[in-house]
């Protein structure tokens, strides 16, 4: 029964991930579904829905059209809307029903593109994967299809002082960073060292996105941005660094960005920090020392809302998205000497995942893994599977608990 969740939630699906990544870019996103996927997206997964206009539509697939394979209405409605609204592009998003009926999205895409003259992108989502896969596909498409060739390589500069290095921020959506001050804080920090060209894909115009090829280095702040980073590296030979600027780790990350910009070698920033931490002699690292260090986290109210005042042992677990969680682990190791174990329930890749990260997706497995935990840092919903003795540090995740804890979402930098 490992696929059954009794008290835990599920992460945002790939369908919403595509919509979230494309929301601000001036395209028209069409979810081919009777209705459910759109209401789930705008109600639970999209905090910008009532504050910012975007062309996100549902096709209203009927039972008869699905059974008979009638795609004419779908095509006609999209063509009519596109001619009226003139979007920059059209995105077709698959859901479980057209997946099961075998809808020919590639053929439909060609027909719509021919009739409208507008680029059409098809995303083979299924609703069975998480937002990481959906938003990742969308950002890769942005990098491949919406960024024209061009840009000046860092190697063409006369010297390092000529101008600030140019950077793209990849992997930003409200699903990981909500709509609080986190992304603004990340940009403010990076602007001290770099010239920010664009942010994929939140807070930047399509014109900014189109300049992405000018960057000297790309920063991947969540696993959602990895495919886009690889696409930009392939197209423009731009190296990338994986890591989230979190207080205590941000300066190391900045150093890695500058290093990669000049060596042209991509890297995962937190690996070096965590490998050094593993080599340290921790024999004399007592329970009291770790408890004292964890208590110091109370000073960072933006990162951790509350930690109970009782003594804590060294068994600390971080549950969440791979890049953010491992960056937080590195920040704790650097700033406080704290060792933690990361549990990642989402899709991830070995390139940016340490060997000791626990890849667990079922409630049963996660609950079993944290039986010896003294401190758990995770979305508040995970508190339901923690024992009473655990010091639970709330780090709300929009892609997991939706809008429930939105006002409590942490700012990673301040």
XYZ file of C-alpha atoms in Angstrom:
414
model
C 0.000 0.000 0.000
C 2.948 2.334 -0.558
C 1.000 4.503 -3.005
C -1.604 5.370 -0.361
C -1.297 8.613 1.610
C -3.327 8.660 4.804
C -2.333 12.067 6.183
C 0.159 13.506 3.692
C -0.605 15.526 0.562
C 0.644 15.095 -3.001
C 2.901 17.469 -4.895
C 1.609 19.672 -7.695
C 1.296 17.698 -10.930
C 3.205 18.204 -14.180
C 0.209 19.856 -15.877
C 0.254 22.747 -13.404
C 4.036 22.848 -13.636
C 3.861 23.709 -17.349
C 1.234 26.391 -16.732
C 3.231 27.927 -13.883
C 6.450 28.151 -15.910
C 4.715 29.791 -18.900
C 2.319 32.029 -16.974
C 4.101 35.381 -17.427
C 5.441 35.006 -20.972
C 2.503 36.193 -23.055
C 1.565 32.833 -24.544
C -1.761 31.028 -24.640
C -1.797 27.809 -22.635
C -4.569 25.327 -23.408
C -5.156 22.376 -21.087
C -6.995 19.645 -23.013
C -9.354 18.354 -20.340
C -13.059 18.422 -19.382
C -12.458 20.943 -16.572
C -10.828 19.514 -13.445
C -7.167 20.239 -14.186
C -7.768 23.948 -14.716
C -9.695 24.428 -11.477
C -7.016 22.587 -9.516
C -4.352 24.779 -11.079
C -5.958 28.171 -10.514
C -7.345 27.305 -7.070
C -4.373 25.569 -5.460
C -1.260 25.957 -7.611
C -1.304 29.515 -8.954
C -1.003 32.399 -6.461
C -0.793 34.935 -9.331
C -4.238 34.019 -10.689
C -6.145 36.981 -9.217
C -3.301 39.496 -9.444
C -1.884 38.995 -12.950
C -3.634 38.264 -16.246
C -2.557 35.265 -18.299
C -4.100 33.304 -21.161
C -4.635 29.914 -19.515
C -7.633 28.029 -20.896
C -9.334 24.665 -20.590
C -10.623 22.958 -23.738
C -13.828 21.637 -22.160
C -13.330 18.180 -23.656
C -16.699 16.395 -23.772
C -17.264 12.702 -23.250
C -18.575 12.239 -26.790
C -15.655 14.099 -28.400
C -13.222 12.000 -26.391
C -14.917 8.744 -27.389
C -15.288 9.653 -31.069
C -11.854 11.256 -31.380
C -13.367 14.531 -32.570
C -10.500 17.049 -32.538
C -12.146 19.584 -34.865
C -13.810 21.547 -32.061
C -10.542 21.632 -30.099
C -8.641 22.972 -33.110
C -11.374 25.434 -34.102
C -11.650 26.948 -30.605
C -7.887 27.415 -30.315
C -7.550 28.963 -33.770
C -10.438 31.365 -33.123
C -9.062 32.434 -29.733
C -5.524 32.806 -31.077
C -6.622 35.033 -33.962
C -8.493 37.257 -31.522
C -5.906 37.387 -28.716
C -2.676 37.155 -30.752
C -0.505 35.351 -28.168
C 3.269 35.066 -28.640
C 2.944 31.270 -28.695
C 0.427 28.508 -28.034
C 1.086 25.682 -25.572
C -0.954 22.469 -25.674
C -0.952 20.582 -22.381
C -2.007 16.932 -22.222
C -4.018 15.425 -19.345
C -4.929 11.803 -18.460
C -8.026 11.525 -20.688
C -6.397 12.501 -24.030
C -3.421 10.401 -22.960
C -5.665 7.342 -22.674
C -7.528 8.070 -25.917
C -4.314 8.645 -27.863
C -4.973 12.197 -29.057
C -2.515 13.153 -31.808
C -1.178 16.368 -30.286
C 1.762 16.594 -32.661
C -0.550 16.551 -35.666
C -2.936 19.008 -34.014
C -0.008 21.320 -33.253
C 1.013 21.407 -36.912
C -2.553 22.165 -38.041
C -2.962 25.019 -35.533
C 0.444 26.496 -36.347
C -0.339 26.440 -40.072
C -3.727 28.106 -39.594
C -2.566 30.793 -37.166
C 1.079 31.408 -38.042
C 1.829 31.300 -34.299
C 4.418 28.873 -32.826
C 2.753 25.906 -31.114
C 4.457 23.819 -28.421
C 3.105 20.491 -27.193
C 3.865 19.217 -23.691
C 3.294 15.462 -23.168
C 2.220 15.731 -19.539
C 0.111 13.031 -17.922
C -0.879 14.257 -14.476
C 1.107 11.322 -13.086
C 4.377 13.192 -12.539
C 5.159 16.179 -10.342
C 5.553 19.819 -11.263
C 9.326 19.312 -11.507
C 8.914 17.395 -14.758
C 6.241 19.677 -16.224
C 7.877 23.001 -15.381
C 11.236 21.538 -16.391
C 9.911 20.680 -19.864
C 8.401 24.138 -20.200
C 11.616 25.931 -19.247
C 13.632 23.771 -21.618
C 11.239 24.772 -24.410
C 11.656 28.434 -23.464
C 15.438 28.056 -23.669
C 15.329 26.256 -27.018
C 12.495 28.046 -28.810
C 12.142 31.556 -27.392
C 15.788 32.587 -27.014
C 17.364 33.679 -30.328
C 21.015 33.057 -31.118
C 23.548 35.694 -30.111
C 25.396 37.044 -27.092
C 28.962 37.805 -26.091
C 31.049 35.133 -24.383
C 32.906 35.931 -21.185
C 36.068 34.778 -22.978
C 35.650 37.684 -25.397
C 36.009 40.253 -22.612
C 39.268 42.153 -22.394
C 39.568 41.615 -18.645
C 37.564 40.648 -15.595
C 36.918 44.277 -14.657
C 35.389 45.236 -18.008
C 31.796 44.737 -16.858
C 29.942 42.689 -14.251
C 29.378 39.095 -15.280
C 25.927 38.541 -16.757
C 23.680 35.906 -15.225
C 20.342 34.164 -15.799
C 18.355 32.764 -12.886
C 16.744 29.461 -13.879
C 14.037 27.478 -12.110
C 11.945 30.223 -10.503
C 8.221 29.540 -10.155
C 5.769 30.295 -7.328
C 5.534 26.550 -6.755
C 8.980 26.588 -5.120
C 9.394 30.257 -4.153
C 5.778 31.417 -3.676
C 5.048 35.133 -4.136
C 6.703 36.487 -1.004
C 10.033 38.327 -0.909
C 12.273 35.306 -1.583
C 12.867 35.841 -5.297
C 13.367 39.586 -4.802
C 15.908 38.819 -2.068
C 17.759 36.396 -4.349
C 17.886 39.012 -7.106
C 19.020 41.712 -4.687
C 21.881 39.508 -3.473
C 22.974 38.471 -6.975
C 22.819 42.047 -8.264
C 25.706 42.909 -5.927
C 27.973 40.623 -7.950
C 26.332 40.194 -11.371
C 24.173 41.838 -13.992
C 20.919 39.880 -14.056
C 19.712 39.310 -17.616
C 16.571 37.256 -17.003
C 14.748 34.990 -14.612
C 13.180 31.790 -15.965
C 10.310 32.320 -15.654
C 9.017 34.677 -13.009
C 9.432 38.424 -12.822
C 10.991 38.790 -16.289
C 9.427 39.945 -19.536
C 9.639 37.910 -22.717
C 12.115 40.524 -23.975
C 14.376 39.772 -21.001
C 14.053 36.046 -21.647
C 15.064 36.553 -25.271
C 18.374 38.052 -24.085
C 19.278 34.912 -22.110
C 21.957 33.966 -24.625
C 24.004 37.006 -23.552
C 24.686 35.580 -20.095
C 28.133 34.436 -18.947
C 26.767 32.061 -16.317
C 23.415 30.506 -15.377
C 22.260 29.863 -11.821
C 19.854 26.952 -11.324
C 17.936 27.670 -8.106
C 15.684 24.600 -8.243
C 15.585 21.301 -10.104
C 12.947 22.819 -12.404
C 15.683 24.839 -14.136
C 18.163 22.050 -14.890
C 16.879 21.166 -18.378
C 16.876 24.837 -19.380
C 20.459 25.157 -18.133
C 21.524 22.196 -20.248
C 19.760 23.635 -23.298
C 21.467 27.018 -22.888
C 24.814 25.306 -22.363
C 24.280 23.319 -25.557
C 23.199 26.365 -27.578
C 25.439 29.099 -26.184
C 28.154 27.171 -24.306
C 27.050 28.940 -21.124
C 28.091 27.034 -17.984
C 25.709 26.699 -15.065
C 25.901 26.323 -11.305
C 23.250 24.454 -9.312
C 22.336 25.795 -5.876
C 19.890 28.060 -4.056
C 21.163 31.242 -2.361
C 20.295 30.513 1.275
C 21.651 32.498 4.208
C 24.968 30.964 5.229
C 25.564 29.436 1.792
C 25.024 32.421 -0.500
C 28.613 33.693 -0.581
C 30.013 30.256 -1.422
C 27.484 30.066 -4.242
C 28.574 33.462 -5.581
C 32.202 32.286 -5.610
C 31.237 29.145 -7.525
C 29.336 31.232 -10.077
C 32.354 33.440 -10.754
C 34.624 30.397 -10.929
C 32.390 28.595 -13.436
C 31.963 31.713 -15.564
C 35.711 31.879 -16.161
C 36.516 28.168 -16.310
C 33.412 27.445 -18.454
C 32.750 24.347 -16.346
C 29.330 23.651 -14.872
C 29.101 22.451 -11.286
C 26.797 21.744 -8.360
C 27.795 24.277 -5.713
C 26.755 22.458 -2.548
C 28.693 19.286 -3.360
C 32.039 20.744 -2.281
C 30.563 22.042 0.982
C 28.865 18.789 1.885
C 31.861 16.648 0.937
C 34.068 18.713 3.248
C 31.492 18.421 6.010
C 31.469 14.624 5.681
C 35.254 14.502 6.107
C 35.230 16.432 9.392
C 35.823 14.563 12.630
C 32.481 14.711 14.367
C 33.366 12.442 17.276
C 33.364 15.368 19.721
C 30.301 17.012 18.242
C 28.031 16.478 21.227
C 24.273 16.488 21.459
C 24.398 19.731 23.458
C 26.537 21.451 20.820
C 24.122 20.466 18.090
C 21.181 21.567 20.231
C 22.796 24.961 20.772
C 23.482 25.343 17.055
C 19.931 24.429 16.105
C 18.575 26.910 18.655
C 20.520 29.645 16.861
C 18.260 29.079 13.872
C 15.563 30.963 15.779
C 17.431 34.124 14.851
C 16.598 33.492 11.186
C 12.846 33.877 11.505
C 12.532 34.263 7.771
C 14.023 30.813 7.224
C 12.505 28.945 10.141
C 9.307 30.097 11.782
C 9.807 28.363 15.117
C 11.913 25.765 16.876
C 10.928 24.380 20.251
C 13.313 25.244 23.061
C 14.008 21.736 24.347
C 17.384 20.103 23.665
C 17.917 18.594 20.244
C 20.119 15.717 19.160
C 21.999 15.370 15.895
C 19.262 13.563 13.964
C 17.988 16.349 11.721
C 15.969 15.734 8.552
C 15.111 18.134 5.730
C 12.206 17.077 3.496
C 11.580 18.835 0.189
C 12.734 19.717 -3.306
C 16.229 18.457 -4.064
C 18.239 21.615 -4.872
C 16.679 23.825 -2.192
C 16.945 21.141 0.495
C 20.584 20.330 -0.248
C 21.436 24.034 -0.355
C 19.805 24.415 3.057
C 21.820 21.450 4.309
C 25.010 23.142 3.086
C 23.990 26.416 4.751
C 23.443 24.669 8.090
C 26.797 22.901 7.806
C 28.661 26.118 6.991
C 26.997 28.411 9.487
C 26.377 26.152 12.461
C 28.274 22.925 11.910
C 24.982 21.041 11.775
C 24.732 17.705 9.975
C 21.374 16.922 8.387
C 19.839 14.245 6.192
C 17.844 15.256 3.112
C 14.738 13.347 2.046
C 13.584 14.165 -1.495
C 10.088 12.945 -2.517
C 10.330 14.562 -5.995
C 11.984 13.680 -9.303
C 15.710 14.308 -9.155
C 18.907 13.428 -11.019
C 22.315 12.136 -9.799
C 24.037 15.204 -11.268
C 22.689 17.403 -8.490
C 21.843 14.840 -5.799
C 24.278 13.651 -3.149
C 24.592 9.915 -2.684
C 23.273 10.048 0.879
C 20.025 11.832 -0.088
C 17.054 9.576 0.638
C 14.806 9.364 -2.422
C 11.487 8.454 -0.824
C 8.055 9.281 -2.201
C 5.600 7.218 -0.141
C 4.166 8.224 3.220
C 5.090 4.844 4.670
C 8.757 5.103 3.668
C 9.163 8.716 4.808
C 7.518 8.007 8.151
C 9.819 5.047 8.687
C 12.921 7.065 7.735
C 12.268 9.788 10.322
C 11.501 7.524 13.280
C 14.801 8.557 14.897
C 14.410 12.257 14.057
C 14.843 14.947 16.688
C 14.341 17.872 14.300
C 12.432 17.882 11.010
C 12.502 20.829 8.597
C 9.651 20.487 6.104
C 6.266 21.697 4.937
C 3.826 21.822 7.897
C 1.775 18.938 6.493
C 4.693 16.598 7.243
C 4.212 17.310 10.940
C 1.318 14.839 10.865
C 3.734 11.908 10.546
C 6.258 13.142 13.127
C 6.308 11.948 16.711
C 5.462 14.361 19.527
C 9.103 14.595 20.628
C 10.232 16.080 17.312
C 11.154 19.760 17.067
C 9.321 20.586 13.858
C 10.598 23.545 11.821
C 7.974 24.725 9.332
C 9.215 25.529 5.833
C 5.991 25.790 3.784
C 6.190 24.663 0.165
C 3.559 26.085 -2.193
C 3.786 23.028 -4.454
C 2.845 20.792 -1.529
C 0.421 22.571 0.790
C -0.845 25.138 -1.708
C -2.199 28.372 -0.275
C -2.784 27.035 3.262
C 0.508 28.294 4.709
C 1.321 30.942 2.087
C 1.626 33.727 4.672
C 4.239 31.676 6.527
C 6.515 30.931 3.547
C 10.160 31.657 4.404
C 12.513 34.160 2.798
C 15.701 32.140 2.231
C 18.085 35.101 2.237
C 16.953 37.459 5.018
